[in-house]
Coordinates of C-alpha atoms in Angstrom, one line a residue:
Chain J
M1442 CA -179.1 -119.9 53.8
R1443 CA -178.1 -120.9 57.3
S1444 CA -180.5 -122.5 59.8
S1445 CA -180.7 -121.0 63.2
A1446 CA -178.9 -124.0 64.6
Q1447 CA -176.0 -123.4 62.3
N1448 CA -175.8 -119.8 63.3
K1449 CA -175.8 -120.8 66.9
I1450 CA -173.0 -123.2 66.4
R1451 CA -171.0 -120.6 64.5
S1452 CA -171.3 -118.3 67.4
I1453 CA -169.8 -120.8 69.9
S1454 CA -166.0 -120.5 70.2
Y1455 CA -164.2 -123.8 69.8
A1456 CA -160.8 -122.4 70.4
K1457 CA -160.3 -124.2 73.6
Y1458 CA -160.7 -127.6 71.8
G1459 CA -157.9 -126.6 69.5
Y1460 CA -155.6 -126.2 72.5
M1461 CA -156.8 -129.4 74.0
F1462 CA -156.0 -131.3 70.8
I1463 CA -152.5 -130.0 70.4
L1464 CA -151.6 -130.0 74.1
P1465 CA -150.5 -133.6 74.5
F1466 CA -148.0 -133.2 71.7
F1467 CA -146.5 -130.1 73.2
I1468 CA -146.4 -131.5 76.7
I1469 CA -144.6 -134.6 75.6
Y1470 CA -142.3 -132.6 73.3
F1471 CA -141.3 -130.3 76.1
I1472 CA -140.6 -133.1 78.6
F1473 CA -138.9 -135.6 76.3
Q1474 CA -137.2 -133.4 73.7
L1475 CA -137.0 -129.7 74.5
F1476 CA -136.0 -130.1 78.2
P1477 CA -133.4 -132.8 77.2
L1478 CA -132.0 -130.3 74.7
F1479 CA -131.5 -127.7 77.4
N1480 CA -130.2 -130.4 79.7
T1481 CA -127.6 -131.2 77.0
F1482 CA -126.6 -127.5 76.9
K1483 CA -126.3 -127.5 80.7
L1484 CA -124.2 -130.7 80.8
S1485 CA -121.9 -129.2 78.3
L1486 CA -120.9 -126.6 80.9
Y1487 CA -120.1 -129.3 83.5
G1488 CA -117.0 -131.4 84.1
N1489 CA -115.9 -134.7 82.8
G1490 CA -115.2 -138.0 84.5
D1491 CA -117.3 -139.6 87.2
A1492 CA -116.0 -137.5 90.0
A1493 CA -116.3 -134.1 88.3
T1494 CA -119.7 -134.5 86.7
N1495 CA -121.2 -132.0 89.1
T1496 CA -118.5 -129.3 88.8
F1497 CA -119.4 -126.2 86.8
V1498 CA -116.6 -125.5 84.4
G1499 CA -118.1 -122.8 82.1
L1500 CA -117.0 -123.0 78.5
Q1501 CA -114.0 -125.1 79.3
N1502 CA -115.2 -128.2 77.4
F1503 CA -115.8 -126.1 74.3
S1504 CA -112.3 -124.5 74.5
D1505 CA -110.8 -127.9 75.1
L1506 CA -112.5 -129.4 72.1
I1507 CA -112.1 -126.5 69.7
T1508 CA -108.7 -125.1 70.6
G1509 CA -107.0 -128.0 72.4
D1510 CA -105.1 -125.6 74.8
G1511 CA -104.0 -127.5 77.8
N1512 CA -102.3 -130.7 79.0
I1513 CA -101.8 -133.8 76.9
S1514 CA -105.2 -135.3 77.5
V1515 CA -106.9 -132.1 76.4
V1516 CA -104.8 -132.0 73.2
A1517 CA -105.7 -135.6 72.6
Q1518 CA -109.4 -134.8 73.1
H1519 CA -109.2 -131.9 70.6
K1520 CA -107.5 -134.1 68.0
N1521 CA -110.2 -136.7 68.6
V1522 CA -113.0 -134.2 67.8
I1523 CA -111.3 -132.9 64.7
R1524 CA -110.8 -136.4 63.5
V1525 CA -114.5 -137.5 64.1
F1526 CA -115.7 -134.4 62.3
Q1527 CA -113.4 -135.1 59.4
N1528 CA -114.5 -138.8 59.3
T1529 CA -118.2 -137.7 59.3
I1530 CA -117.7 -135.3 56.4
I1531 CA -115.6 -137.8 54.4
L1532 CA -118.2 -140.6 54.9
W1533 CA -121.0 -138.3 54.1
F1534 CA -119.5 -137.1 50.8
G1535 CA -118.5 -140.6 49.9
N1536 CA -122.1 -141.8 50.2
F1537 CA -124.0 -138.7 49.2
I1538 CA -122.3 -137.9 45.8
P1539 CA -122.6 -141.4 44.3
Q1540 CA -126.1 -141.8 45.8
L1541 CA -127.3 -138.5 44.3
A1542 CA -125.7 -139.2 40.9
L1543 CA -127.1 -142.7 40.7
S1544 CA -130.6 -141.7 41.8
L1545 CA -130.8 -138.8 39.5
L1546 CA -129.8 -140.9 36.6
L1547 CA -132.3 -143.6 37.5
A1548 CA -135.1 -141.1 38.1
V1549 CA -134.6 -139.4 34.7
W1550 CA -134.6 -142.8 33.0
F1551 CA -137.7 -144.0 34.8
T1552 CA -139.7 -140.8 33.9
D1553 CA -138.5 -140.7 30.3
I1554 CA -141.6 -141.4 28.2
N1555 CA -139.5 -142.3 25.2
L1556 CA -137.6 -145.1 26.8
K1557 CA -139.4 -148.4 27.0
I1558 CA -138.7 -149.7 30.5
K1559 CA -140.7 -152.6 31.6
G1560 CA -141.5 -153.4 35.2
K1561 CA -140.9 -150.0 36.6
T1562 CA -142.8 -150.8 39.8
F1563 CA -140.7 -153.9 40.3
F1564 CA -137.5 -152.0 40.0
K1565 CA -138.6 -149.3 42.3
I1566 CA -139.7 -151.9 44.9
V1567 CA -136.4 -153.8 44.7
M1568 CA -134.3 -150.7 44.9
Y1569 CA -136.1 -149.4 47.9
L1570 CA -135.8 -152.7 49.7
P1571 CA -132.3 -152.1 51.3
N1572 CA -133.7 -149.0 52.9
I1573 CA -136.1 -150.9 55.2
V1574 CA -133.6 -153.5 56.3
T1575 CA -132.4 -152.9 59.9
A1576 CA -129.2 -150.8 59.7
A1577 CA -127.6 -152.7 62.5
S1578 CA -128.1 -156.0 60.7
V1579 CA -126.8 -154.4 57.5
A1580 CA -123.6 -153.5 59.4
A1581 CA -123.4 -157.0 60.8
L1582 CA -123.9 -158.6 57.4
F1583 CA -121.3 -156.4 55.7
L1584 CA -118.9 -157.0 58.5
M1585 CA -119.2 -160.7 57.9
L1586 CA -119.1 -160.6 54.1
F1587 CA -116.0 -158.3 54.1
S1588 CA -114.3 -160.3 56.9
K1589 CA -110.5 -159.7 56.7
T1590 CA -109.5 -163.3 56.9
K1591 CA -109.2 -165.4 53.8
Y1592 CA -112.4 -167.2 54.8
G1593 CA -114.5 -164.1 54.4
P1594 CA -116.8 -164.5 51.4
I1595 CA -115.5 -161.4 49.5
N1596 CA -111.9 -162.2 50.2
S1597 CA -112.2 -165.8 49.3
L1598 CA -113.8 -164.7 46.0
L1599 CA -111.0 -162.2 45.3
M1600 CA -108.4 -164.9 46.1
D1601 CA -110.1 -167.4 43.7
L1602 CA -109.8 -164.7 41.1
G1603 CA -106.1 -164.6 41.6
M1604 CA -105.3 -162.2 44.5
E1605 CA -102.5 -163.3 46.7
K1606 CA -103.3 -161.9 50.1
P1607 CA -106.7 -161.2 51.7
I1608 CA -107.5 -157.5 51.8
D1609 CA -108.1 -156.0 55.3
F1610 CA -111.6 -154.4 54.7
V1611 CA -112.2 -153.8 58.4
R1612 CA -109.2 -152.1 59.9
D1613 CA -107.5 -150.4 56.9
K1614 CA -108.3 -146.7 56.7
W1615 CA -109.7 -146.3 53.2
N1616 CA -111.0 -149.9 52.8
S1617 CA -113.2 -149.7 55.9
R1618 CA -114.4 -146.2 54.9
F1619 CA -115.2 -147.5 51.4
V1620 CA -117.3 -150.4 52.8
I1621 CA -119.3 -148.0 55.0
M1622 CA -119.8 -145.6 52.1
F1623 CA -120.9 -148.5 49.9
A1624 CA -123.3 -149.8 52.6
Q1625 CA -124.8 -146.3 53.1
T1626 CA -125.2 -145.8 49.3
W1627 CA -126.7 -149.2 49.0
M1628 CA -129.2 -148.4 51.7
W1629 CA -130.2 -144.9 50.6
F1630 CA -130.2 -144.5 46.8
G1631 CA -133.6 -146.1 46.4
N1632 CA -135.2 -143.6 48.8
T1633 CA -133.6 -140.7 47.0
M1634 CA -134.5 -142.0 43.6
I1635 CA -138.2 -142.3 44.5
M1636 CA -138.3 -138.8 45.9
L1637 CA -136.6 -137.4 42.8
M1638 CA -138.9 -139.3 40.6
A1639 CA -141.9 -137.9 42.3
A1640 CA -140.5 -134.4 41.9
I1641 CA -139.8 -135.0 38.2
M1642 CA -143.3 -136.3 37.6
G1643 CA -144.6 -133.1 39.3
I1644 CA -143.1 -131.1 36.5
S1645 CA -145.7 -130.3 34.0
P1646 CA -145.5 -132.8 31.1
S1647 CA -146.3 -130.1 28.6
L1648 CA -142.8 -128.7 29.2
F1649 CA -141.2 -132.0 28.2
E1650 CA -143.6 -132.4 25.2
A1651 CA -142.8 -128.8 24.0
A1652 CA -139.1 -129.6 24.3
D1653 CA -139.6 -132.8 22.4
I1654 CA -141.4 -131.0 19.6
D1655 CA -138.8 -128.3 19.4
G1656 CA -136.3 -131.1 18.9
A1657 CA -134.3 -130.9 22.1
N1658 CA -132.2 -134.0 22.8
S1659 CA -132.2 -135.8 26.2
R1660 CA -129.2 -133.9 27.5
Q1661 CA -130.7 -130.6 26.7
V1662 CA -134.0 -131.6 28.3
F1663 CA -132.1 -132.7 31.4
T1664 CA -130.0 -129.6 31.8
R1665 CA -132.6 -127.0 30.7
I1666 CA -135.8 -128.4 32.2
T1667 CA -135.3 -131.2 34.6
V1668 CA -132.4 -129.8 36.7
P1669 CA -133.7 -126.2 37.1
L1670 CA -137.2 -127.3 38.1
L1671 CA -135.8 -130.0 40.3
R1672 CA -133.7 -127.7 42.3
P1673 CA -136.0 -127.3 45.4
M1674 CA -136.3 -131.1 45.6
V1675 CA -132.5 -131.7 45.3
I1676 CA -132.0 -129.1 48.1
Y1677 CA -134.6 -130.8 50.2
V1678 CA -132.9 -134.2 49.6
M1679 CA -129.6 -132.5 50.5
I1680 CA -130.9 -131.1 53.8
T1681 CA -132.4 -134.4 54.9
S1682 CA -129.4 -136.4 53.8
M1683 CA -127.0 -134.0 55.5
I1684 CA -128.8 -134.1 58.8
G1685 CA -129.0 -137.9 58.4
G1686 CA -125.3 -138.0 57.5
L1687 CA -124.4 -136.0 60.6
Q1688 CA -126.3 -138.6 62.7
M1689 CA -124.7 -141.6 60.9
W1690 CA -124.3 -144.0 63.8
D1691 CA -125.5 -147.6 63.3
I1692 CA -123.1 -148.7 60.6
P1693 CA -120.0 -146.9 61.7
Y1694 CA -120.5 -148.0 65.2
L1695 CA -120.9 -151.7 64.5
Y1696 CA -118.5 -152.0 61.6
K1697 CA -115.4 -152.8 63.6
E1698 CA -113.5 -155.7 64.8
G1699 CA -114.7 -157.1 68.1
T1700 CA -114.9 -154.3 70.6
T1701 CA -112.0 -152.1 69.4
Y1702 CA -113.5 -149.3 67.4
N1703 CA -112.0 -148.1 64.2
R1704 CA -110.5 -144.6 64.5
N1705 CA -111.0 -143.9 60.8
T1706 CA -114.7 -144.5 60.7
E1707 CA -115.6 -143.1 64.1
T1708 CA -118.3 -140.4 63.4
I1709 CA -119.5 -137.6 65.6
A1710 CA -122.5 -139.7 66.8
V1711 CA -120.2 -142.6 67.7
Y1712 CA -117.9 -140.1 69.6
I1713 CA -120.9 -138.8 71.6
Y1714 CA -122.1 -142.3 72.3
N1715 CA -118.7 -143.6 73.4
H1716 CA -117.9 -140.7 75.7
F1717 CA -121.3 -140.9 77.2
H1718 CA -121.2 -144.6 77.8
N1719 CA -117.6 -145.6 78.5
V1720 CA -116.1 -145.3 81.9
P1721 CA -115.1 -142.6 83.0
H1722 CA -118.3 -140.9 81.8
N1723 CA -117.2 -137.8 79.9
Y1724 CA -120.7 -136.2 80.0
G1725 CA -119.1 -132.8 79.5
Y1726 CA -117.3 -133.5 76.3
S1727 CA -120.1 -135.6 74.9
A1728 CA -122.6 -132.9 75.6
A1729 CA -120.3 -130.2 74.2
A1730 CA -119.9 -132.2 71.0
S1731 CA -123.7 -132.5 70.8
V1732 CA -124.0 -128.7 71.1
I1733 CA -121.5 -128.2 68.4
L1734 CA -123.4 -130.7 66.2
F1735 CA -126.6 -128.8 67.0
F1736 CA -125.1 -125.5 65.7
V1737 CA -123.6 -127.1 62.7
T1738 CA -127.0 -128.7 61.8
A1739 CA -128.7 -125.3 62.3
I1740 CA -126.2 -123.5 60.2
L1741 CA -126.3 -126.0 57.4
G1742 CA -130.1 -126.2 57.5
S1743 CA -130.5 -122.4 57.2
I1744 CA -127.9 -122.2 54.4
C1745 CA -130.0 -124.7 52.5
F1746 CA -133.1 -122.9 53.4
I1747 CA -131.8 -119.6 52.1
M1748 CA -130.6 -121.2 48.9
N1749 CA -134.0 -122.8 48.5
V1750 CA -135.9 -119.5 48.6
D1751 CA -137.2 -119.1 45.1
K1752 CA -135.3 -116.1 43.7
D1753 CA -138.0 -115.4 41.1
A1754 CA -140.7 -115.3 43.8
V1755 CA -138.6 -112.9 45.8
A1756 CA -138.0 -110.7 42.8
R1757 CA -141.7 -110.7 42.0
K1758 CA -142.6 -109.7 45.5
K1759 CA -140.1 -106.9 45.3
Q1760 CA -141.6 -105.7 42.0
I1761 CA -145.1 -105.7 43.5
K1762 CA -143.9 -103.7 46.5
E1763 CA -142.2 -101.2 44.2
A1764 CA -145.3 -100.9 42.1
K1765 CA -147.4 -100.3 45.1
K1766 CA -144.9 -97.7 46.4
Q1767 CA -145.0 -95.9 43.0
M1768 CA -148.7 -96.0 43.0
K1769 CA -148.8 -94.4 46.4
M1770 CA -146.2 -91.8 45.4
Q1771 CA -148.2 -91.0 42.3
R1772 CA -151.3 -90.6 44.3
K1773 CA -149.5 -88.4 46.7
S1774 CA -148.0 -86.3 44.0
S1775 CA -151.3 -86.0 42.2
F1776 CA -152.9 -84.9 45.5
G1777 CA -150.0 -82.6 46.0
G1778 CA -150.3 -81.2 42.6
F1779 CA -153.9 -80.7 43.2
Chain V
M1495 CA -139.3 -139.4 1.4
S1496 CA -137.0 -142.4 1.8
K1497 CA -134.5 -140.1 3.5
N1498 CA -137.1 -139.1 6.0
G1499 CA -137.9 -142.7 6.7
N1500 CA -134.3 -143.4 7.3
I1501 CA -134.0 -140.7 9.9
K1502 CA -137.1 -142.0 11.6
D1503 CA -135.7 -145.5 11.6
N1504 CA -132.4 -144.2 12.9
Y1505 CA -134.1 -142.4 15.7
A1506 CA -136.2 -145.5 16.6
A1507 CA -133.1 -147.7 16.5
K1508 CA -131.3 -145.3 18.8
V1509 CA -134.1 -145.2 21.3
R1510 CA -134.3 -149.0 21.2
M1511 CA -130.5 -149.3 21.8
K1512 CA -130.7 -146.9 24.7
S1513 CA -133.7 -148.8 26.2
I1514 CA -131.7 -152.1 26.0
C1515 CA -128.7 -150.5 27.7
V1516 CA -130.8 -149.0 30.4
M1517 CA -132.5 -152.3 31.0
V1518 CA -129.2 -154.1 31.3
F1519 CA -128.0 -151.5 33.8
L1520 CA -131.2 -151.8 35.8
I1521 CA -131.0 -155.5 36.0
L1522 CA -127.4 -155.4 37.2
L1523 CA -128.4 -152.9 39.8
T1524 CA -131.3 -155.1 40.9
I1525 CA -128.9 -157.9 41.4
L1526 CA -126.6 -155.7 43.4
C1527 CA -129.6 -154.7 45.6
L1528 CA -130.7 -158.2 46.3
L1529 CA -127.3 -160.0 46.4
P1530 CA -126.3 -159.2 50.0
I1531 CA -129.7 -160.3 51.3
Y1532 CA -129.6 -163.4 49.0
I1533 CA -126.1 -164.4 50.2
L1534 CA -127.3 -163.9 53.8
F1535 CA -130.2 -166.3 53.1
V1536 CA -127.9 -168.8 51.3
N1537 CA -125.5 -168.7 54.2
T1538 CA -128.3 -169.5 56.7
T1539 CA -128.7 -172.8 54.9
R1540 CA -125.1 -173.8 55.1
T1541 CA -123.0 -175.4 57.8
S1542 CA -120.2 -173.4 59.3
Q1543 CA -117.6 -175.7 57.9
N1544 CA -119.1 -175.3 54.4
I1545 CA -119.0 -171.5 54.7
I1546 CA -115.4 -171.4 55.9
N1547 CA -114.2 -173.9 53.3
D1548 CA -116.0 -172.8 50.2
G1549 CA -116.4 -169.0 50.7
L1550 CA -119.2 -167.7 48.5
S1551 CA -122.0 -169.9 47.3
F1552 CA -125.2 -169.0 45.4
I1553 CA -127.0 -172.2 45.8
P1554 CA -129.0 -172.9 49.0
H1555 CA -127.9 -176.0 51.0
G1556 CA -129.9 -178.1 53.3
N1557 CA -128.9 -176.9 56.8
F1558 CA -131.5 -174.3 57.2
I1559 CA -133.7 -176.0 59.9
N1560 CA -130.7 -177.1 61.8
N1561 CA -129.2 -173.5 61.9
I1562 CA -132.5 -172.0 63.0
K1563 CA -132.8 -174.6 65.8
E1564 CA -129.3 -173.9 67.0
T1565 CA -129.7 -170.1 66.8
I1566 CA -132.9 -170.3 68.8
H1567 CA -131.2 -172.3 71.5
L1568 CA -128.1 -170.1 71.4
D1569 CA -128.4 -168.9 74.9
E1570 CA -127.7 -172.4 76.2
I1571 CA -124.1 -171.9 75.2
G1572 CA -123.7 -169.2 77.8
T1573 CA -122.3 -165.7 77.7
I1574 CA -124.2 -165.0 74.5
S1575 CA -127.3 -162.9 74.8
F1576 CA -129.2 -163.9 71.8
K1577 CA -132.7 -165.2 72.4
A1578 CA -134.7 -164.9 69.3
A1579 CA -138.1 -165.2 71.0
V1580 CA -137.2 -162.6 73.7
G1581 CA -135.8 -160.3 71.1
Y1582 CA -138.9 -160.5 69.0
R1583 CA -141.2 -160.0 72.0
N1584 CA -139.3 -156.9 73.2
S1585 CA -139.0 -155.3 69.8
A1586 CA -142.7 -156.0 69.1
I1587 CA -143.8 -154.4 72.4
I1588 CA -141.8 -151.3 71.8
T1589 CA -142.7 -151.1 68.1
V1590 CA -146.4 -151.6 68.5
A1591 CA -146.8 -149.2 71.5
A1592 CA -144.6 -146.5 70.0
S1593 CA -146.2 -146.7 66.5
F1594 CA -149.6 -146.5 68.0
L1595 CA -148.7 -143.4 70.0
T1596 CA -147.0 -141.7 67.1
V1597 CA -149.9 -142.2 64.7
F1598 CA -152.7 -141.4 67.2
F1599 CA -151.2 -138.3 68.7
S1600 CA -149.9 -137.0 65.3
A1601 CA -153.4 -137.3 63.9
M1602 CA -154.9 -135.6 66.9
T1603 CA -152.4 -132.7 66.7
A1604 CA -152.9 -132.3 63.0
Y1605 CA -156.7 -132.4 63.5
G1606 CA -156.4 -129.7 66.1
L1607 CA -154.3 -127.6 63.8
V1608 CA -156.6 -127.9 60.9
V1609 CA -160.1 -127.9 62.3
Y1610 CA -160.0 -125.2 65.0
E1611 CA -159.3 -121.5 64.9
F1612 CA -157.3 -120.3 67.8
K1613 CA -154.6 -117.7 68.5
A1614 CA -151.7 -120.0 69.0
K1615 CA -152.4 -122.0 65.8
T1616 CA -149.8 -120.4 63.5
P1617 CA -147.1 -120.1 66.2
A1618 CA -147.7 -123.8 67.1
Y1619 CA -147.4 -124.9 63.5
T1620 CA -144.2 -122.8 63.0
A1621 CA -142.7 -124.4 66.1
I1622 CA -143.4 -127.9 64.8
L1623 CA -141.8 -127.0 61.5
L1624 CA -138.7 -125.6 63.3
V1625 CA -138.1 -128.6 65.5
M1626 CA -138.7 -131.1 62.7
M1627 CA -135.0 -131.4 61.8
V1628 CA -133.3 -131.5 65.2
P1629 CA -131.2 -134.7 65.2
V1630 CA -131.8 -137.3 67.9
Q1631 CA -128.1 -137.4 68.8
V1632 CA -128.2 -133.7 69.8
T1633 CA -130.7 -134.2 72.6
S1634 CA -129.7 -137.8 73.5
V1635 CA -127.1 -136.9 76.1
G1636 CA -129.4 -134.7 78.1
F1637 CA -132.3 -137.1 77.5
V1638 CA -130.5 -140.1 79.0
Q1639 CA -129.1 -138.2 81.9
F1640 CA -132.5 -136.8 82.7
M1641 CA -134.1 -140.3 82.4
N1642 CA -131.4 -141.6 84.7
K1643 CA -132.2 -139.0 87.3
I1644 CA -135.9 -140.0 87.4
N1645 CA -135.0 -143.7 87.3
L1646 CA -136.5 -144.5 83.9
T1647 CA -133.4 -145.9 82.3
D1648 CA -133.6 -149.7 81.9
T1649 CA -137.3 -149.4 81.3
Y1650 CA -139.2 -149.1 78.0
W1651 CA -141.1 -145.9 78.9
P1652 CA -138.4 -143.5 77.5
L1653 CA -138.6 -145.6 74.2
I1654 CA -142.4 -145.5 74.0
I1655 CA -143.8 -142.2 75.4
P1656 CA -141.6 -139.7 73.4
A1657 CA -143.0 -141.3 70.2
A1658 CA -146.2 -139.3 70.8
A1659 CA -144.4 -136.2 69.8
A1660 CA -143.3 -136.8 66.2
P1661 CA -143.1 -133.3 64.4
A1662 CA -142.5 -134.7 60.9
I1663 CA -145.5 -136.9 61.0
V1664 CA -147.7 -134.2 62.3
F1665 CA -146.5 -132.1 59.4
Y1666 CA -147.4 -134.9 57.0
M1667 CA -150.9 -135.5 58.5
R1668 CA -151.7 -131.8 58.5
Q1669 CA -150.8 -131.6 54.8
Y1670 CA -153.0 -134.6 54.1
M1671 CA -156.0 -133.1 56.1
K1672 CA -155.6 -129.7 54.5
S1673 CA -156.0 -131.3 51.0
S1674 CA -158.7 -133.8 51.7
F1675 CA -160.7 -133.1 54.8
P1676 CA -164.0 -131.4 54.4
L1677 CA -164.5 -129.1 57.4
D1678 CA -168.3 -129.0 56.9
I1679 CA -168.5 -132.5 58.2
V1680 CA -167.3 -131.4 61.6
E1681 CA -170.0 -128.7 61.7
A1682 CA -172.6 -131.3 60.7
A1683 CA -171.5 -133.5 63.6
R1684 CA -171.8 -130.5 65.9
I1685 CA -175.4 -129.8 64.8
D1686 CA -176.1 -133.5 65.5
G1687 CA -174.8 -132.9 69.0
T1688 CA -171.7 -135.0 68.9
G1689 CA -168.9 -134.0 71.2
E1690 CA -165.7 -132.7 69.8
F1691 CA -163.5 -135.6 70.8
R1692 CA -166.0 -138.1 69.6
T1693 CA -166.2 -136.4 66.3
F1694 CA -162.4 -136.8 66.0
L1695 CA -162.6 -140.5 66.9
T1696 CA -165.6 -141.5 64.8
I1697 CA -165.3 -139.1 61.8
G1698 CA -161.8 -137.6 61.8
L1699 CA -159.7 -140.7 62.2
P1700 CA -161.7 -142.9 59.7
M1701 CA -161.4 -140.2 57.1
M1702 CA -157.6 -140.0 57.6
K1703 CA -157.2 -143.7 57.1
P1704 CA -154.9 -143.6 54.1
A1705 CA -152.5 -141.2 55.8
L1706 CA -152.7 -143.2 59.1
G1707 CA -151.9 -146.4 57.2
V1708 CA -148.8 -145.0 55.5
Q1709 CA -147.5 -143.5 58.7
A1710 CA -148.2 -146.6 60.7
I1711 CA -146.2 -148.7 58.3
F1712 CA -143.3 -146.3 58.3
S1713 CA -143.3 -145.9 62.1
V1714 CA -143.4 -149.7 62.6
I1715 CA -140.3 -150.1 60.3
T1716 CA -138.4 -147.2 61.9
N1717 CA -139.1 -148.4 65.5
W1718 CA -138.2 -152.0 64.7
N1719 CA -134.9 -150.8 63.1
N1720 CA -134.1 -148.4 65.9
F1721 CA -130.8 -149.2 67.5
Y1722 CA -129.6 -145.9 68.9
T1723 CA -132.2 -145.0 71.5
P1724 CA -132.6 -148.5 73.0
S1725 CA -128.8 -148.8 73.4
M1726 CA -128.7 -145.4 75.0
I1727 CA -131.6 -146.1 77.4
L1728 CA -131.2 -149.8 78.3
L1729 CA -127.9 -149.2 80.1
S1730 CA -127.4 -152.4 82.0
R1731 CA -128.1 -154.6 79.0
K1732 CA -130.3 -157.1 80.8
E1733 CA -130.8 -160.0 78.5
K1734 CA -134.5 -160.1 79.0
Q1735 CA -134.8 -156.5 77.9
L1736 CA -132.7 -156.5 74.7
T1737 CA -134.3 -155.6 71.4
M1738 CA -133.5 -157.5 68.2
P1739 CA -130.8 -155.1 66.8
M1740 CA -129.1 -155.2 70.2
M1741 CA -129.1 -159.0 70.1
V1742 CA -127.4 -158.8 66.7
Q1743 CA -124.8 -156.6 68.3
S1744 CA -124.2 -159.1 71.1
I1745 CA -123.6 -161.8 68.4
L1746 CA -121.1 -159.6 66.6
S1747 CA -119.0 -158.7 69.6
N1748 CA -118.8 -162.3 70.9
D1749 CA -115.6 -164.1 69.7
K1750 CA -116.6 -167.4 71.3
L1751 CA -119.3 -168.0 68.8
S1752 CA -117.4 -169.6 66.0
D1753 CA -120.3 -171.1 64.1
M1754 CA -120.6 -169.0 61.0
G1755 CA -124.0 -170.6 60.0
V1756 CA -125.5 -169.5 63.3
R1757 CA -124.1 -166.0 63.0
Y1758 CA -125.7 -165.5 59.6
T1759 CA -128.9 -167.1 60.8
A1760 CA -129.1 -164.6 63.7
I1761 CA -128.8 -161.7 61.3
F1762 CA -131.3 -163.3 59.1
L1763 CA -133.8 -163.7 61.9
S1764 CA -133.5 -160.1 62.8
I1765 CA -134.5 -158.8 59.4
V1766 CA -137.2 -161.4 58.5
P1767 CA -140.1 -159.4 60.0
V1768 CA -139.3 -156.2 58.1
I1769 CA -138.8 -158.2 54.9
V1770 CA -142.1 -159.9 55.3
V1771 CA -143.9 -156.6 56.0
Y1772 CA -142.2 -155.2 53.0
C1773 CA -143.2 -158.1 50.7
V1774 CA -146.8 -157.6 51.7
L1775 CA -147.0 -153.8 51.7
S1776 CA -144.2 -152.8 49.3
R1777 CA -146.5 -150.9 46.9
A1778 CA -148.0 -148.8 49.7
I1779 CA -144.5 -148.1 51.1
V1780 CA -143.0 -147.0 47.8
D1781 CA -146.0 -144.8 47.1
G1782 CA -145.7 -143.4 50.6
V1783 CA -142.1 -142.4 50.1
A1784 CA -143.0 -140.6 46.8
E1785 CA -145.9 -138.8 48.5
G1786 CA -143.7 -137.7 51.4
G1787 CA -141.3 -136.3 48.9
V1788 CA -143.9 -134.3 47.0
K1789 CA -145.6 -133.0 50.1
E1790 CA -142.4 -131.0 50.9

């Protein structure tokens, strides 16, 4: 039973308040994110260097970066972009694969009721710790620990253990990449582990119990129950990690000697930053690289999204549709027969 | 019968073996997680000479106070822009202001999307979902150029105001409200004659406290650690404007600073606040990460 006051209130439209509540978000979003996005697109169509920033060049920047047709500097620019994309992919794979493997293993162990693990909360807290430490400081710390002189802590340790010459961890192609991959894995595995754990705990425990009673071993449980049911979460982790990986900036940018940046660890984000900041300002190239990055992100995101669509749910929907169609047909035919 | 017992014993022994192996692995991993931070701490307690001569050490020495003193007065050496107090102040201003805006406006947007019925409701939500994943780097070039045009570079405004539009956090708060916010209470407030905005402030916000808390912690940590946007916006690198991570960078790129103890201490000072926050709130943070994952 509703009182008259209640009825009166129901009849008032509160729609305008809805708009008022969400308006600030959208205004700020439009000014500070959406407009800048369009501005980036616009800048990608303009020239490079301080003098040419206002010259409209059409798709010249894109053709320079993608095909490299032109004079020596254009070819060099093209090679640069290919190199930074390669670097980004290599660094991403090098930190994502070990990170996923390690966190999956840990998540399965932590959620296994048969294993007696003490202090789970403690382990979780410690393993998440590297994730909250300032990335810039992590880069600075690793740079000092892996210093290439014989005085660097890691090198002095290795030389105490019998190495003859200090290893160049900062400038060497694969060594420097290795340190960055290690730092990224170190920072992110705890985060991935906690998310996967939450997903595993979301799987109905009765499934695990049933498997246990049926005598499934832990490998079977893992491949037949955990992995298939975990797929959406793994894909979600992949999307976020991929987008995070494409943005990788702090550590690759700071992990270098003095002010000369390392060509083997320069990522797309570092390229965008450097071309934007260094004189002459190559706004055009930097914006064009951003636009390419935008489309790569969009494509990767939608691939993951399509993969993530539950096939069973789609099949079920189809079946329901078919059934409805058939019902209609039947009804029609029965009418027709009539 | 005895055979059965044997199998059982075997199984139990196997599980115990596995548990022990797992524990050993976990302890090793724990050490690996803590080691870099521990070495950082140990090195802030050593003299430069000691670090250079002895390499790694795992035992704290006695030079901690001295290093801190020297690091705090580092700017007196000249050409080095590391002023711990200034860095803390700047980072704190940006962090507090940006986090407040993020949490308040995300809650407000989520409240609007859950409580009211209006035509643009679904399109607005879809738009928020769509833009959730656009990387910062993609918009940054256009953003900085635009800020430059309206003379906002070298100010903190571009670092603070955009924080009010955080799609991912709106998404999280909306999920939270959907699952635990009784809409009847809004109606009850209306009957009592409370204005809509006041209802949000006095009833909506307090009821969302758990979600607000988690998001506040995360946004404080993210803003404190942010290095990309400040270095894009604070173009002229005025010393009195630098944030803590930028000061760490200025330490790194300075060859004149040869004192290793001071270098480590500077890095140490930059991470102390987050470590302290983490020590106090670690449980809530870890639970928050798990929740954020499940909410997907």
